[in-house]
Amino acid sequence: MEENVTILAIESSCDETAAAVVRNGRDVLSNVISSQIALHTLYGGVVPEIASRKHIEKINQVIEQALQEAGVTLQDITAIAVTYGPGLVGALLVGVSEAKAISFATGIPLVGVHHISGHISANYIEHKELEPPFVCLVASGGHSHLVIVRDYGVYEIIGRTRDDAAGEAFDKVARAIGLGYPGGPKIDKLAREGNPDAIVFPRAKVAENKYDFSFSGLKSAVLNYLNGCQMKGEEVCQADVAASFQKAVVDVLVEHSLHAVKAFGYDKFAIAGGVASNSALRGAFETECQKRGIAFYHPSPILCTDNAAMIGAAGYYEYLKGVRHGYDLNAVPNLQL
Ligand code: KG4
Ligand code: ZN
């Protein structure tokens, strides 16, 4: 086996242009993220066309900075890992084209990475001892998956959302109470000043699969509550709405996840994705895992939201397995895990 595998990783699936250099899957030498959030905030959400254009403007300098901060040149790079799906097609194409161009010009092998596999692999970076198998909850703006990680890069999805993703629900409720985009961090902050038991919002169960999620009913319940208050001329306590909504999401995510961990006979559990940086969610998992004797893993917030270090971690294990992509690698917006 090669002594040092140094991966240049590229991520451009949504609204962050990111590049990182990761050694042997777990050592992050650099992790550069150029966020477009401020730009999209003007429109209340990600505008795909703007995202693609910004990625094109930024990608070269983000990669150069990542190499520079890591103290390496392309000659030190063993493989280039790039997110090729799922995500916004125009945004993904920028990263994929860039990776293919560098690979073609230098002969460095190309490894396409699944974005969600990246999110899950973020856990390997700060928990050097973590190895599969374990159960992982992936909760981001586009996905809410409960996954058994059987081996590196080998996943079995046991639960998924039937409608909105958890992050999407945060974003929509935030918009409804006038907090703007992105909603998750804003609700997280405001909820600290509110009473999580002030309003009882529904905790949906899906009859056919107890590990599936559904958040659209909760979102509608919040909207109905806000409309009801408006019609009755009652003042809305934004902090109470934020805290009560957040509690409902956290309760469902914790209950489904930890039920699955026990039912499938595991003793390790990890969280991943943008929503995994939510402070109430982390706190609840911390407490509940301890009670049940489950080891709990979570990435730092900067590794929960979109970044390229996680793509470098996932890409490393794909590289070890011998995965190599050709110059026909394409962006796959609905790539399955
Ligand atoms: O993983 P991510 O950066 O992008 C996707 O792959 O979707 O996740 C972004 C999502 C957004 O919906 C955002 O509102 C949510 O993660 N998010 C949070 C928090 N930080 C980000 N949700 C709840 N609490 C947070 N602190
Ligand atoms: Zn993501």
Short mmCIF file of C-alpha atoms in Angstrom, two decimals, residues 116-261:
data_model
loop_
_atom_site.label_atom_id
_atom_site.label_comp_id
_atom_site.label_asym_id
_atom_site.label_seq_id
_atom_site.Cartn_x
_atom_site.Cartn_y
_atom_site.Cartn_z
CA ILE A 116 -23.71 12.19 1.18
CA SER A 117 -20.86 9.71 1.51
CA GLY A 118 -18.75 12.83 2.05
CA HIS A 119 -21.03 14.12 4.81
CA ILE A 120 -20.89 10.75 6.60
CA SER A 121 -17.10 10.53 6.19
CA ALA A 122 -16.66 13.93 7.90
CA ASN A 123 -16.92 11.88 11.09
CA TYR A 124 -13.64 10.09 10.34
CA ILE A 125 -11.66 13.33 10.38
CA GLU A 126 -11.94 14.21 14.06
CA HIS A 127 -12.61 10.71 15.40
CA LYS A 128 -9.50 8.82 14.35
CA GLU A 129 -10.75 5.71 16.14
CA LEU A 130 -14.13 5.59 14.39
CA GLU A 131 -14.51 2.65 12.05
CA PRO A 132 -17.58 1.05 10.45
CA PRO A 133 -19.98 -0.48 11.14
CA PHE A 134 -22.17 2.18 12.74
CA VAL A 135 -25.51 3.93 12.24
CA CYS A 136 -25.49 7.48 10.86
CA LEU A 137 -28.21 10.11 10.62
CA VAL A 138 -27.63 12.39 7.63
CA ALA A 139 -29.70 15.56 7.93
CA SER A 140 -28.99 18.31 5.44
CA GLY A 141 -30.85 20.80 3.28
CA GLY A 142 -31.64 18.15 0.70
CA HIS A 143 -31.57 14.86 2.61
CA SER A 144 -32.74 13.17 5.78
CA HIS A 145 -31.41 9.63 5.71
CA LEU A 146 -30.91 7.04 8.39
CA VAL A 147 -28.06 4.88 7.17
CA ILE A 148 -26.20 1.80 8.30
CA VAL A 149 -22.54 2.30 7.40
CA ARG A 150 -21.56 -1.34 6.80
CA ASP A 151 -18.03 -0.54 5.67
CA TYR A 152 -16.16 2.45 4.23
CA GLY A 153 -18.36 3.69 1.40
CA VAL A 154 -20.85 0.83 1.83
CA TYR A 155 -24.26 2.06 2.90
CA GLU A 156 -27.71 0.68 3.56
CA ILE A 157 -30.48 3.25 3.84
CA ILE A 158 -33.02 2.16 6.45
CA GLY A 159 -35.03 5.38 6.68
CA ARG A 160 -35.59 8.48 4.56
CA THR A 161 -37.88 11.46 4.45
CA ARG A 162 -41.18 11.08 2.65
CA ASP A 163 -41.37 14.80 1.86
CA ASP A 164 -39.21 17.69 3.11
CA ALA A 165 -35.66 17.21 4.37
CA ALA A 166 -35.00 18.35 7.95
CA GLY A 167 -32.88 21.32 6.80
CA GLU A 168 -35.55 22.29 4.28
CA ALA A 169 -38.11 22.41 7.12
CA PHE A 170 -35.77 24.67 9.12
CA ASP A 171 -35.35 26.95 6.10
CA LYS A 172 -39.10 27.13 5.34
CA VAL A 173 -40.14 27.77 8.94
CA ALA A 174 -37.41 30.41 9.29
CA ARG A 175 -38.75 32.16 6.23
CA ALA A 176 -42.32 32.03 7.62
CA ILE A 177 -41.28 33.71 10.87
CA GLY A 178 -39.23 36.27 8.98
CA LEU A 179 -35.72 35.13 9.81
CA GLY A 180 -34.46 34.74 6.23
CA TYR A 181 -32.03 32.30 4.62
CA PRO A 182 -30.38 30.03 5.71
CA GLY A 183 -32.90 29.23 8.39
CA GLY A 184 -31.14 26.50 10.35
CA PRO A 185 -28.49 28.57 12.14
CA LYS A 186 -30.98 31.42 12.73
CA ILE A 187 -33.60 29.16 14.32
CA ASP A 188 -30.87 27.45 16.36
CA LYS A 189 -29.81 30.83 17.81
CA LEU A 190 -33.30 32.26 18.39
CA ALA A 191 -34.57 29.01 19.94
CA ARG A 192 -32.16 29.47 22.85
CA GLU A 193 -34.32 32.41 23.99
CA GLY A 194 -37.63 30.56 23.58
CA ASN A 195 -39.66 27.94 25.44
CA PRO A 196 -39.57 24.58 23.59
CA ASP A 197 -42.78 23.49 25.36
CA ALA A 198 -44.74 26.69 24.60
CA ILE A 199 -46.51 25.28 21.52
CA VAL A 200 -47.18 21.61 20.86
CA PHE A 201 -46.36 20.81 17.23
CA PRO A 202 -46.92 17.31 15.75
CA ARG A 203 -44.27 14.56 15.72
CA ALA A 204 -45.11 12.65 12.56
CA LYS A 205 -44.79 8.89 12.28
CA VAL A 206 -44.83 7.08 8.94
CA ALA A 207 -47.00 3.99 9.17
CA GLU A 208 -45.17 1.79 6.64
CA ASN A 209 -41.63 2.33 7.94
CA LYS A 210 -40.93 3.43 11.49
CA TYR A 211 -37.51 4.77 10.44
CA ASP A 212 -38.86 7.10 7.73
CA PHE A 213 -39.38 10.79 8.41
CA SER A 214 -42.01 13.32 7.38
CA PHE A 215 -41.59 17.02 8.08
CA SER A 216 -44.15 18.67 5.79
CA GLY A 217 -46.99 18.23 8.33
CA LEU A 218 -44.88 19.94 10.97
CA LYS A 219 -44.10 22.78 8.60
CA SER A 220 -47.83 23.19 7.83
CA ALA A 221 -48.65 23.11 11.55
CA VAL A 222 -46.25 26.01 12.13
CA LEU A 223 -47.75 27.96 9.21
CA ASN A 224 -51.29 27.29 10.51
CA TYR A 225 -50.26 28.43 13.97
CA LEU A 226 -48.84 31.68 12.54
CA ASN A 227 -51.97 32.28 10.43
CA GLY A 228 -54.20 31.56 13.43
CA CYS A 229 -52.36 34.12 15.52
CA GLN A 230 -52.61 36.68 12.75
CA MET A 231 -56.36 36.13 12.34
CA LYS A 232 -56.94 36.43 16.07
CA GLY A 233 -54.72 39.50 16.25
CA GLU A 234 -52.42 37.73 18.72
CA GLU A 235 -48.77 38.58 18.88
CA VAL A 236 -46.39 35.76 17.88
CA CYS A 237 -43.41 35.02 20.09
CA GLN A 238 -40.86 34.12 17.38
CA ALA A 239 -38.46 32.57 19.90
CA ASP A 240 -41.17 30.24 21.26
CA VAL A 241 -42.16 29.18 17.73
CA ALA A 242 -38.49 28.54 16.86
CA ALA A 243 -37.84 26.58 20.06
CA SER A 244 -41.05 24.53 19.83
CA PHE A 245 -40.53 23.73 16.14
CA GLN A 246 -36.90 22.79 16.73
CA LYS A 247 -37.88 20.53 19.64
CA ALA A 248 -40.37 18.70 17.42
CA VAL A 249 -37.69 18.07 14.76
CA VAL A 250 -35.10 17.01 17.35
CA ASP A 251 -37.54 14.63 19.12
CA VAL A 252 -38.34 12.82 15.89
CA LEU A 253 -34.72 12.59 14.71
CA VAL A 254 -33.53 11.31 18.10
CA GLU A 255 -36.32 8.80 18.58
CA HIS A 256 -36.10 7.25 15.12
CA SER A 257 -32.29 7.15 15.10
CA LEU A 258 -31.69 5.64 18.51
CA HIS A 259 -34.49 3.13 18.03
CA ALA A 260 -32.70 1.98 14.87
CA VAL A 261 -29.29 1.78 16.58
#
